[in-house]
């Protein structure tokens, strides 16, 4: 069964450093997402991406964040200058719309980011 | 934006009993309500979903009900088994890109 894959599974970084989290969505999916989950809290939407551009983003997704689909298979989340509060599990997800816009989200296993 | 509240945050039931998890939402335009199960250390996975033109949906031991007027929806698990132990998240969406998740319910099924 096809899966969304994410790397790295865990990254530790110093505050102020840049981090890139990588995802390979399921190949025939059209929409890609990043969510984050701070330990013990809810899963929060960051951004969605369709047709090589951002389609929606939340207030969390400020200028420190960017996304890219550099080569047609990878989907990356970059955090330019990490802050302590960026420590969280970051989930990539993908979906393919069907039936008037309803699509199951398929999540990756997550990348745990720890900012020291 | 949408606000999804989920209760309870933790739930313990004896094996074989039923478990009910409730969510409320604020945006009357939301029309798609999935439930995700996240086992420890694993990714969230869809277990059941319901659209706003339906009041109830069942899949074996799992059912979801939706009350559009009251803006709440519930997950019902009957004949619970130890493998049902996990964190369950409800979510609401307008059928577009953005899914709003509840805070999660940690379900423990005691053998």
Coordinates of N, CA and C in Angstrom, one line a residue:
Chain A
X1 N 0.9 -1.2 0.0 CA 0.0 0.0 0.0 C 0.9 1.2 0.0
X2 N 0.6 2.2 -0.9 CA 1.4 3.4 -0.9 C 1.4 4.2 0.4
X3 N 2.5 4.8 0.8 CA 2.5 5.6 2.0 C 3.2 6.9 1.8
X4 N 2.9 7.8 2.6 CA 3.7 9.1 2.7 C 4.9 8.8 3.5
X5 N 6.1 9.2 3.0 CA 7.3 9.0 3.8 C 7.9 10.3 4.2
X6 N 8.5 10.4 5.3 CA 9.1 11.6 5.8 C 10.5 11.3 6.3
X7 N 11.4 12.3 6.1 CA 12.7 12.3 6.7 C 13.1 13.7 7.1
X8 N 13.9 13.8 8.2 CA 14.3 12.7 9.1 C 13.2 12.4 10.1
X9 N 13.3 11.3 10.8 CA 12.3 11.0 11.8 C 12.5 11.9 13.0
X10 N 13.7 12.2 13.3 CA 14.0 13.1 14.4 C 15.2 14.0 14.1
X11 N 15.0 15.3 14.4 CA 16.1 16.2 14.2 C 16.2 17.1 15.4
X12 N 17.5 17.3 15.8 CA 17.8 18.2 16.9 C 18.6 19.3 16.4
X13 N 18.2 20.5 16.7 CA 18.9 21.7 16.1 C 19.0 22.8 17.2
X14 N 19.9 23.7 16.9 CA 20.1 24.8 17.8 C 19.2 26.0 17.4
X15 N 18.7 26.7 18.3 CA 17.9 27.9 18.0 C 18.5 28.8 17.0
X16 N 17.8 29.3 16.1 CA 18.3 30.1 15.0 C 18.8 29.4 13.8
X17 N 18.9 28.1 13.9 CA 19.4 27.4 12.7 C 18.2 27.1 11.7
X18 N 18.6 26.9 10.5 CA 17.6 26.5 9.5 C 17.4 25.0 9.5
X19 N 16.2 24.6 9.3 CA 15.8 23.2 9.2 C 15.0 22.9 8.0
X20 N 15.3 21.8 7.3 CA 14.4 21.4 6.2 C 13.9 20.0 6.5
X21 N 12.6 19.9 6.5 CA 11.9 18.6 6.6 C 11.4 18.1 5.3
X22 N 11.7 16.8 5.0 CA 11.3 16.3 3.7 C 10.2 15.3 3.7
X23 N 9.5 15.3 2.6 CA 8.3 14.4 2.5 C 8.2 13.9 1.1
X24 N 7.8 12.6 0.9 CA 7.5 12.1 -0.4 C 6.0 11.7 -0.3
X25 N 5.1 12.6 -0.9 CA 3.7 12.2 -0.9 C 3.4 11.0 -1.7
X26 N 2.2 10.5 -1.6 CA 1.8 9.4 -2.5 C 1.7 9.9 -3.9
X27 N 2.1 9.1 -4.8 CA 2.5 9.6 -6.2 C 1.3 10.2 -7.0
X28 N 0.1 9.6 -6.8 CA -1.0 10.2 -7.6 C -1.8 11.2 -6.9
X29 N -1.3 11.6 -5.7 CA -2.1 12.6 -5.0 C -1.8 14.0 -5.5
X30 N -2.8 14.9 -5.3 CA -2.7 16.2 -5.8 C -2.5 17.3 -4.8
X31 N -2.9 17.0 -3.6 CA -2.8 18.1 -2.5 C -1.8 17.6 -1.5
X32 N -1.0 18.5 -1.0 CA 0.0 18.2 0.0 C -0.1 19.2 1.1
X33 N 0.2 18.7 2.3 CA 0.0 19.4 3.6 C 1.1 19.3 4.5
X34 N 1.3 20.3 5.3 CA 2.1 20.1 6.6 C 1.2 20.5 7.8
X35 N 1.3 19.6 8.7 CA 0.6 19.8 10.0 C 1.7 19.7 11.1
X36 N 1.4 20.3 12.3 CA 2.4 20.1 13.4 C 1.6 19.8 14.6
X37 N 2.2 19.0 15.5 CA 1.6 18.6 16.8 C 2.6 18.8 17.9
X38 N 2.4 19.9 18.6 CA 3.2 20.1 19.8 C 2.8 19.0 20.8
X39 N 3.8 18.5 21.6 CA 3.6 17.4 22.5 C 2.4 17.6 23.3
X40 N 1.4 16.6 23.2 CA 0.2 16.6 24.1 C -0.9 17.6 23.6
X41 N -0.6 18.2 22.4 CA -1.6 19.1 22.0 C -2.3 18.6 20.6
X42 N -3.1 19.5 20.1 CA -3.8 19.0 18.9 C -3.0 19.1 17.7
X43 N -3.4 18.4 16.6 CA -2.7 18.5 15.3 C -3.2 19.9 14.7
X44 N -2.2 20.7 14.3 CA -2.5 22.0 13.8 C -2.1 22.1 12.3
X45 N -3.0 22.7 11.5 CA -2.7 22.9 10.1 C -1.7 24.0 9.9
X46 N -0.8 23.8 9.1 CA 0.2 24.8 8.7 C -0.1 25.3 7.3
X47 N -0.1 24.4 6.3 CA -0.1 24.9 4.9 C -0.6 23.8 4.0
X48 N -1.3 24.1 3.0 CA -1.6 23.2 1.9 C -1.0 23.7 0.6
X49 N -0.8 22.7 -0.3 CA 0.0 23.0 -1.5 C -0.7 22.3 -2.7
X50 N -1.0 23.0 -3.7 CA -1.6 22.4 -4.9 C -1.1 23.1 -6.1
X51 N -0.9 22.3 -7.1 CA -0.5 22.8 -8.4 C 0.7 23.8 -8.3
X52 N 1.7 23.3 -7.5 CA 2.9 24.0 -7.3 C 2.8 25.4 -6.6
X53 N 1.8 25.6 -5.9 CA 1.7 26.8 -5.1 C 0.9 26.6 -3.8
X54 N 1.1 27.5 -2.9 CA 0.4 27.4 -1.6 C -1.1 27.7 -1.9
X55 N -2.0 26.8 -1.4 CA -3.4 27.1 -1.6 C -4.0 27.7 -0.3
X56 N -3.6 27.2 0.8 CA -4.0 27.8 2.1 C -2.9 27.8 3.1
X57 N -2.9 28.7 4.0 CA -2.0 28.6 5.1 C -2.6 29.2 6.4
X58 N -2.1 28.8 7.5 CA -2.6 29.2 8.8 C -1.8 30.4 9.3
X59 N -2.2 30.9 10.4 CA -1.5 32.0 11.0 C -0.1 31.6 11.5
X60 N 0.0 30.3 11.8 CA 1.3 29.7 12.3 C 2.3 29.9 11.2
X61 N 1.9 29.7 10.0 CA 2.8 29.6 8.8 C 3.2 31.1 8.5
X62 N 4.2 31.6 9.3 CA 4.6 33.0 9.0 C 5.8 33.0 8.1
X63 N 6.5 34.1 8.0 CA 7.6 34.3 7.1 C 8.8 33.4 7.3
X64 N 8.8 32.8 8.5 CA 9.9 31.9 8.8 C 9.8 30.5 8.1
X65 N 8.6 30.3 7.7 CA 8.3 29.0 7.1 C 8.2 29.1 5.5
X66 N 8.6 28.1 4.8 CA 8.4 28.0 3.4 C 8.2 26.6 3.0
X67 N 7.6 26.4 1.9 CA 7.4 25.0 1.3 C 7.8 25.0 -0.1
X68 N 8.2 23.8 -0.6 CA 8.7 23.7 -1.9 C 8.5 22.3 -2.4
X69 N 8.2 22.2 -3.7 CA 8.2 20.9 -4.3 C 9.3 20.9 -5.4
X70 N 10.5 20.6 -5.0 CA 11.6 20.9 -5.9 C 11.8 20.1 -7.1
X71 N 11.2 18.8 -7.1 CA 11.6 17.9 -8.2 C 10.4 17.0 -8.6
X72 N 9.2 17.3 -8.2 CA 8.1 16.5 -8.7 C 7.8 15.3 -7.8
X73 N 8.6 15.0 -6.8 CA 8.3 14.0 -5.9 C 8.4 14.4 -4.4
X74 N 9.5 15.2 -4.1 CA 9.6 15.6 -2.8 C 8.8 16.9 -2.5
X75 N 8.5 17.0 -1.2 CA 7.7 18.2 -0.7 C 8.4 18.6 0.6
X76 N 8.9 19.8 0.6 CA 9.8 20.1 1.8 C 9.1 21.3 2.6
X77 N 9.4 21.3 3.8 CA 9.1 22.4 4.7 C 10.4 22.9 5.3
X78 N 10.6 24.2 5.1 CA 11.8 24.9 5.6 C 11.4 25.8 6.7
X79 N 12.2 25.8 7.8 CA 12.0 26.7 8.9 C 13.3 27.5 8.9
X80 N 13.3 28.8 8.6 CA 14.5 29.6 8.3 C 15.3 29.8 9.6
X81 N 14.8 30.2 10.6 CA 15.5 30.5 11.9 C 14.7 29.9 13.0
X82 N 15.0 28.7 13.5 CA 14.2 28.0 14.4 C 14.1 28.7 15.8
X83 N 12.9 28.6 16.4 CA 12.7 29.1 17.7 C 12.4 27.9 18.6
X84 N 12.5 28.1 19.9 CA 12.2 27.0 20.9 C 10.8 26.5 20.7
X85 N 9.9 27.4 20.4 CA 8.5 27.0 20.3 C 8.2 26.2 19.0
X86 N 9.2 26.1 18.1 CA 9.0 25.3 16.9 C 9.2 23.8 17.2
X87 N 9.6 23.5 18.4 CA 9.7 22.1 18.7 C 8.4 21.4 18.7
X88 N 8.3 20.4 17.9 CA 7.0 19.7 17.7 C 7.2 18.5 16.8
X89 N 6.2 17.7 16.6 CA 6.1 16.7 15.6 C 5.5 17.3 14.3
X90 N 6.2 17.2 13.2 CA 5.7 17.8 12.0 C 5.2 16.6 11.1
X91 N 3.9 16.7 10.7 CA 3.4 15.6 9.8 C 3.2 16.2 8.4
X92 N 3.6 15.4 7.5 CA 3.3 15.7 6.1 C 2.1 14.8 5.8
X93 N 1.2 15.3 4.9 CA 0.0 14.5 4.5 C -0.2 14.8 3.0
X94 N -0.9 13.9 2.4 CA -1.3 14.2 1.0 C -2.7 13.6 0.8
X95 N -3.4 14.1 -0.2 CA -4.7 13.6 -0.5 C -5.0 13.8 -2.0
X96 N -6.0 13.1 -2.4 CA -6.5 13.3 -3.8 C -8.0 13.5 -3.7
X97 N -8.4 14.6 -4.2 CA -9.8 15.0 -4.1 C -10.7 14.0 -4.9
X98 N -11.8 13.7 -4.3 CA -12.8 12.9 -5.0 C -14.1 13.3 -4.5
X99 N -15.2 13.0 -5.3 CA -16.5 13.3 -4.8 C -16.7 14.7 -4.3
X100 N -16.6 15.6 -5.2 CA -16.9 17.0 -4.9 C -16.0 17.6 -3.7
X101 N -14.8 17.2 -3.8 CA -13.8 17.9 -2.9 C -13.5 17.2 -1.6
X102 N -14.0 16.0 -1.3 CA -13.7 15.4 0.0 C -12.6 14.4 -0.2
X103 N -11.6 14.6 0.5 CA -10.4 13.6 0.3 C -9.8 13.2 1.6
X104 N -9.6 11.9 1.8 CA -8.9 11.4 3.0 C -7.5 12.0 3.0
X105 N -7.1 12.4 4.2 CA -5.7 12.7 4.4 C -4.9 11.5 4.7
X106 N -3.8 11.3 4.0 CA -2.8 10.2 4.3 C -1.6 10.9 5.0
X107 N -1.3 10.5 6.2 CA -0.2 11.1 6.9 C 1.0 10.3 6.8
X108 N 2.1 11.0 6.9 CA 3.4 10.4 7.1 C 3.6 10.1 8.5
X109 N 4.7 9.5 8.9 CA 5.0 9.1 10.3 C 5.5 10.2 11.1
X110 N 5.8 11.3 10.5 CA 6.1 12.5 11.3 C 7.6 12.7 11.4
X111 N 8.0 13.9 11.5 CA 9.4 14.3 11.8 C 9.4 15.1 13.1
X112 N 10.1 14.5 14.1 CA 10.1 15.2 15.4 C 11.3 16.2 15.4
X113 N 10.9 17.5 15.6 CA 11.9 18.5 15.6 C 12.1 19.0 17.1
X114 N 13.3 19.0 17.5 CA 13.7 19.5 18.9 C 14.6 20.7 18.7
X115 N 14.2 21.8 19.2 CA 15.0 23.0 19.1 C 15.6 23.3 20.5
X116 N 16.9 23.4 20.6 CA 17.6 23.6 21.9 C 18.0 25.1 22.0
Chain B
X1 N -12.1 31.6 12.0 CA -12.0 30.2 11.5 C -12.7 29.2 12.3
X2 N -12.6 28.0 11.9 CA -13.3 26.8 12.6 C -12.6 26.6 13.9
X3 N -13.4 26.2 14.9 CA -12.9 25.8 16.2 C -13.5 24.4 16.6
X4 N -12.7 23.4 16.7 CA -13.2 22.1 17.0 C -12.9 21.7 18.5
X5 N -13.9 21.4 19.3 CA -13.6 21.0 20.6 C -13.9 19.5 20.7
X6 N -13.1 18.8 21.5 CA -13.3 17.3 21.6 C -13.2 16.9 23.1
X7 N -14.1 16.0 23.5 CA -14.2 15.5 24.9 C -14.6 14.1 24.9
X8 N -14.1 13.3 25.8 CA -13.2 13.7 26.9 C -11.7 13.7 26.4
X9 N -10.8 14.2 27.1 CA -9.4 14.1 26.7 C -8.8 12.7 27.0
X10 N -9.3 12.1 28.0 CA -8.9 10.7 28.3 C -10.2 9.9 28.6
X11 N -10.1 8.6 28.2 CA -11.2 7.7 28.4 C -10.7 6.3 28.7
X12 N -11.2 5.7 29.7 CA -10.8 4.3 30.0 C -12.1 3.5 30.1
X13 N -12.1 2.4 29.4 CA -13.3 1.5 29.4 C -12.8 0.1 29.5
X14 N -13.7 -0.8 30.1 CA -13.4 -2.2 30.2 C -13.6 -2.8 28.8
X15 N -12.8 -3.8 28.5 CA -12.9 -4.5 27.2 C -14.4 -5.0 27.1
X16 N -14.9 -4.8 25.9 CA -16.3 -5.2 25.6 C -17.3 -4.1 25.8
X17 N -16.9 -3.1 26.6 CA -17.9 -2.0 26.8 C -17.8 -1.0 25.6
X18 N -18.7 -0.1 25.5 CA -18.7 0.9 24.5 C -17.9 2.2 24.9
X19 N -17.4 2.9 23.9 CA -16.7 4.1 24.1 C -17.4 5.2 23.2
X20 N -17.6 6.4 23.7 CA -18.1 7.5 23.0 C -17.2 8.7 23.1
X21 N -16.9 9.3 22.0 CA -16.1 10.5 22.0 C -16.9 11.6 21.2
X22 N -16.9 12.8 21.8 CA -17.8 13.8 21.2 C -17.0 15.0 20.8
X23 N -17.4 15.6 19.7 CA -16.8 16.8 19.1 C -17.8 17.8 18.8
X24 N -17.5 19.1 19.0 CA -18.4 20.2 18.5 C -17.5 21.1 17.6
X25 N -18.2 21.7 16.7 CA -17.5 22.6 15.7 C -18.3 23.9 15.7
X26 N -17.6 24.9 15.1 CA -18.2 26.3 15.2 C -18.7 26.8 13.8
X27 N -18.1 26.3 12.8 CA -18.3 26.8 11.4 C -19.4 26.0 10.8
X28 N -20.6 26.7 10.6 CA -21.7 26.0 10.0 C -21.5 25.6 8.5
X29 N -20.4 26.1 7.9 CA -20.1 25.7 6.5 C -19.3 24.4 6.5
X30 N -18.8 23.9 7.6 CA -18.1 22.7 7.6 C -19.0 21.6 7.2
X31 N -18.5 20.7 6.3 CA -19.4 19.7 5.7 C -18.8 18.3 5.6
X32 N -17.6 18.2 6.2 CA -16.9 16.9 6.1 C -16.2 16.6 7.5
X33 N -16.5 15.5 8.1 CA -16.0 15.2 9.5 C -15.4 13.9 9.6
X34 N -14.0 13.8 9.4 CA -13.3 12.6 9.6 C -12.9 12.3 11.0
X35 N -12.6 11.0 11.3 CA -12.1 10.6 12.6 C -10.8 9.9 12.3
X36 N -9.7 10.3 13.0 CA -8.4 9.6 12.8 C -8.0 8.9 14.1
X37 N -7.3 7.8 13.9 CA -6.8 7.0 15.0 C -5.3 7.1 15.0
X38 N -4.7 7.4 16.1 CA -3.2 7.5 16.1 C -2.7 6.5 17.2
X39 N -2.1 5.4 16.8 CA -1.5 4.5 17.8 C -0.2 5.1 18.2
X40 N 0.3 4.7 19.4 CA 1.5 5.2 20.0 C 2.7 5.2 19.0
X41 N 3.2 6.3 18.7 CA 4.4 6.4 17.8 C 4.1 6.2 16.4
X42 N 2.9 6.2 16.0 CA 2.5 5.9 14.6 C 1.8 7.1 14.0
X43 N 1.5 7.1 12.7 CA 0.9 8.2 12.1 C -0.6 8.1 12.3
X44 N -1.3 9.2 12.2 CA -2.8 9.2 12.3 C -3.3 8.5 11.0
X45 N -4.4 7.7 11.2 CA -5.0 7.1 10.1 C -6.5 7.2 10.2
X46 N -7.1 7.4 9.0 CA -8.5 7.6 8.9 C -9.3 6.3 9.3
X47 N -10.2 6.4 10.2 CA -11.0 5.2 10.5 C -12.4 5.3 10.0
X48 N -13.0 6.5 10.0 CA -14.4 6.7 9.5 C -14.6 8.1 9.2
X49 N -15.5 8.5 8.3 CA -15.8 9.9 8.1 C -17.3 10.0 7.7
X50 N -17.8 11.2 7.8 CA -19.2 11.5 7.6 C -19.3 12.8 6.9
X51 N -20.2 12.9 6.0 CA -20.5 14.2 5.3 C -21.8 14.7 5.8
X52 N -22.0 16.0 5.6 CA -23.0 16.7 6.2 C -24.4 16.4 5.7
X53 N -24.5 15.6 4.6 CA -25.8 15.2 4.1 C -26.3 13.9 4.7
X54 N -25.5 13.4 5.7 CA -25.8 12.1 6.3 C -25.8 12.3 7.8
X55 N -26.7 11.6 8.5 CA -26.8 11.7 10.0 C -26.0 10.7 10.7
X56 N -25.8 9.6 10.1 CA -25.1 8.5 10.8 C -24.4 7.6 9.8
X57 N -23.3 7.1 10.2 CA -22.6 6.1 9.3 C -22.0 5.1 10.2
X58 N -22.0 3.8 9.7 CA -21.5 2.7 10.5 C -20.5 1.9 9.7
X59 N -19.5 1.4 10.4 CA -18.6 0.4 9.8 C -18.2 -0.6 10.9
X60 N -18.8 -1.7 10.9 CA -18.6 -2.8 11.9 C -18.8 -2.2 13.3
X61 N -17.7 -2.2 14.1 CA -17.9 -1.7 15.5 C -17.9 -0.2 15.7
X62 N -17.6 0.5 14.6 CA -17.4 1.9 14.7 C -18.6 2.6 14.0
X63 N -19.1 3.7 14.7 CA -20.2 4.5 14.1 C -19.9 5.9 14.4
X64 N -20.4 6.8 13.5 CA -20.3 8.2 13.7 C -21.7 8.8 13.5
X65 N -22.0 9.7 14.4 CA -23.3 10.4 14.2 C -23.0 11.9 14.1
X66 N -23.9 12.6 13.4 CA -23.7 14.0 13.1 C -25.0 14.7 13.4
X67 N -25.0 15.8 14.1 CA -26.1 16.7 14.4 C -25.8 18.0 13.9
X68 N -26.2 18.4 12.7 CA -25.8 19.6 12.0 C -26.4 20.8 12.8
X69 N -27.6 20.7 13.3 CA -28.2 21.8 13.9 C -27.5 22.2 15.2
X70 N -27.1 21.2 15.9 CA -26.3 21.4 17.2 C -24.8 21.6 16.9
X71 N -24.4 21.3 15.7 CA -23.0 21.3 15.4 C -22.2 20.4 16.3
X72 N -22.6 19.2 16.4 CA -21.7 18.2 17.0 C -21.8 16.9 16.4
X73 N -20.7 16.1 16.5 CA -20.6 14.8 16.0 C -19.9 13.9 16.9
X74 N -20.2 12.6 16.9 CA -19.7 11.7 17.9 C -19.2 10.4 17.2
X75 N -18.2 9.8 17.9 CA -17.6 8.5 17.5 C -18.1 7.5 18.5
X76 N -18.6 6.4 18.0 CA -19.1 5.4 18.9 C -18.3 4.1 18.6
X77 N -17.7 3.5 19.6 CA -17.0 2.2 19.4 C -17.7 1.2 20.3
X78 N -18.2 0.2 19.7 CA -18.9 -0.9 20.5 C -17.9 -2.1 20.7
X79 N -18.2 -2.9 21.7 CA -17.4 -4.1 21.9 C -15.9 -3.8 21.9
X80 N -15.5 -2.9 22.6 CA -14.1 -2.4 22.6 C -13.1 -3.6 22.8
X81 N -12.0 -3.5 22.1 CA -10.9 -4.5 22.3 C -9.6 -3.7 22.7
X82 N -8.7 -4.4 23.2 CA -7.4 -3.7 23.6 C -6.7 -3.0 22.5
X83 N -6.9 -3.5 21.2 CA -6.3 -2.9 20.1 C -7.0 -1.6 19.7
X84 N -8.1 -1.3 20.3 CA -8.7 0.0 20.1 C -8.0 1.1 20.9
X85 N -7.1 0.7 21.8 CA -6.4 1.7 22.6 C -5.5 2.6 21.7
X86 N -5.8 3.9 21.7 CA -5.1 4.8 20.8 C -5.6 6.2 21.2
X87 N -5.0 7.2 20.5 CA -5.5 8.6 20.5 C -6.4 8.8 19.3
X88 N -7.6 9.3 19.5 CA -8.6 9.5 18.4 C -8.7 11.0 18.3
X89 N -8.7 11.5 17.0 CA -8.8 12.9 16.7 C -10.1 13.0 15.8
X90 N -10.9 14.0 16.1 CA -11.9 14.3 15.2 C -11.4 15.5 14.4
X91 N -12.1 15.8 13.3 CA -11.7 16.9 12.4 C -12.9 17.4 11.7
X92 N -12.8 18.7 11.3 CA -13.9 19.3 10.5 C -13.3 20.0 9.3
X93 N -14.0 20.0 8.2 CA -13.5 20.6 7.0 C -14.7 21.2 6.2
X94 N -14.4 22.2 5.4 CA -15.4 22.7 4.5 C -15.4 21.9 3.2
X95 N -14.6 20.8 3.1 CA -14.5 20.1 1.9 C -13.4 20.6 1.0
X96 N -12.6 21.6 1.5 CA -11.5 22.1 0.8 C -10.2 21.5 1.4
X97 N -9.2 22.4 1.5 CA -7.9 21.9 1.9 C -7.7 21.8 3.4
X98 N -8.3 22.7 4.1 CA -8.0 22.9 5.5 C -8.8 22.0 6.4
X99 N -8.2 21.2 7.2 CA -8.8 20.3 8.2 C -8.5 20.9 9.6
X100 N -9.5 21.1 10.4 CA -9.3 21.5 11.8 C -9.5 20.3 12.7
X101 N -8.5 20.1 13.5 CA -8.6 18.9 14.4 C -9.0 19.3 15.8
X102 N -9.6 18.3 16.4 CA -9.8 18.4 17.9 C -8.5 18.1 18.6
X103 N -8.6 18.2 19.9 CA -7.4 18.1 20.8 C -7.1 16.6 21.1
X104 N -7.9 15.7 20.7 CA -7.6 14.3 20.8 C -8.2 13.7 22.1
X105 N -8.5 12.4 22.0 CA -9.0 11.6 23.1 C -8.1 10.4 23.2
X106 N -7.5 10.2 24.4 CA -6.7 9.0 24.6 C -7.5 7.9 25.2
X107 N -7.8 6.9 24.4 CA -8.7 5.8 24.8 C -7.8 4.6 25.3
X108 N -8.1 4.2 26.5 CA -7.5 3.0 27.0 C -8.6 1.9 27.2
X109 N -8.4 0.8 26.6 CA -9.3 -0.4 26.8 C -8.6 -1.3 27.7
X110 N -9.2 -1.6 28.9 CA -8.6 -2.4 29.9 C -9.1 -3.8 29.7
X111 N -8.1 -4.8 29.6 CA -8.5 -6.2 29.3 C -9.2 -6.8 30.5

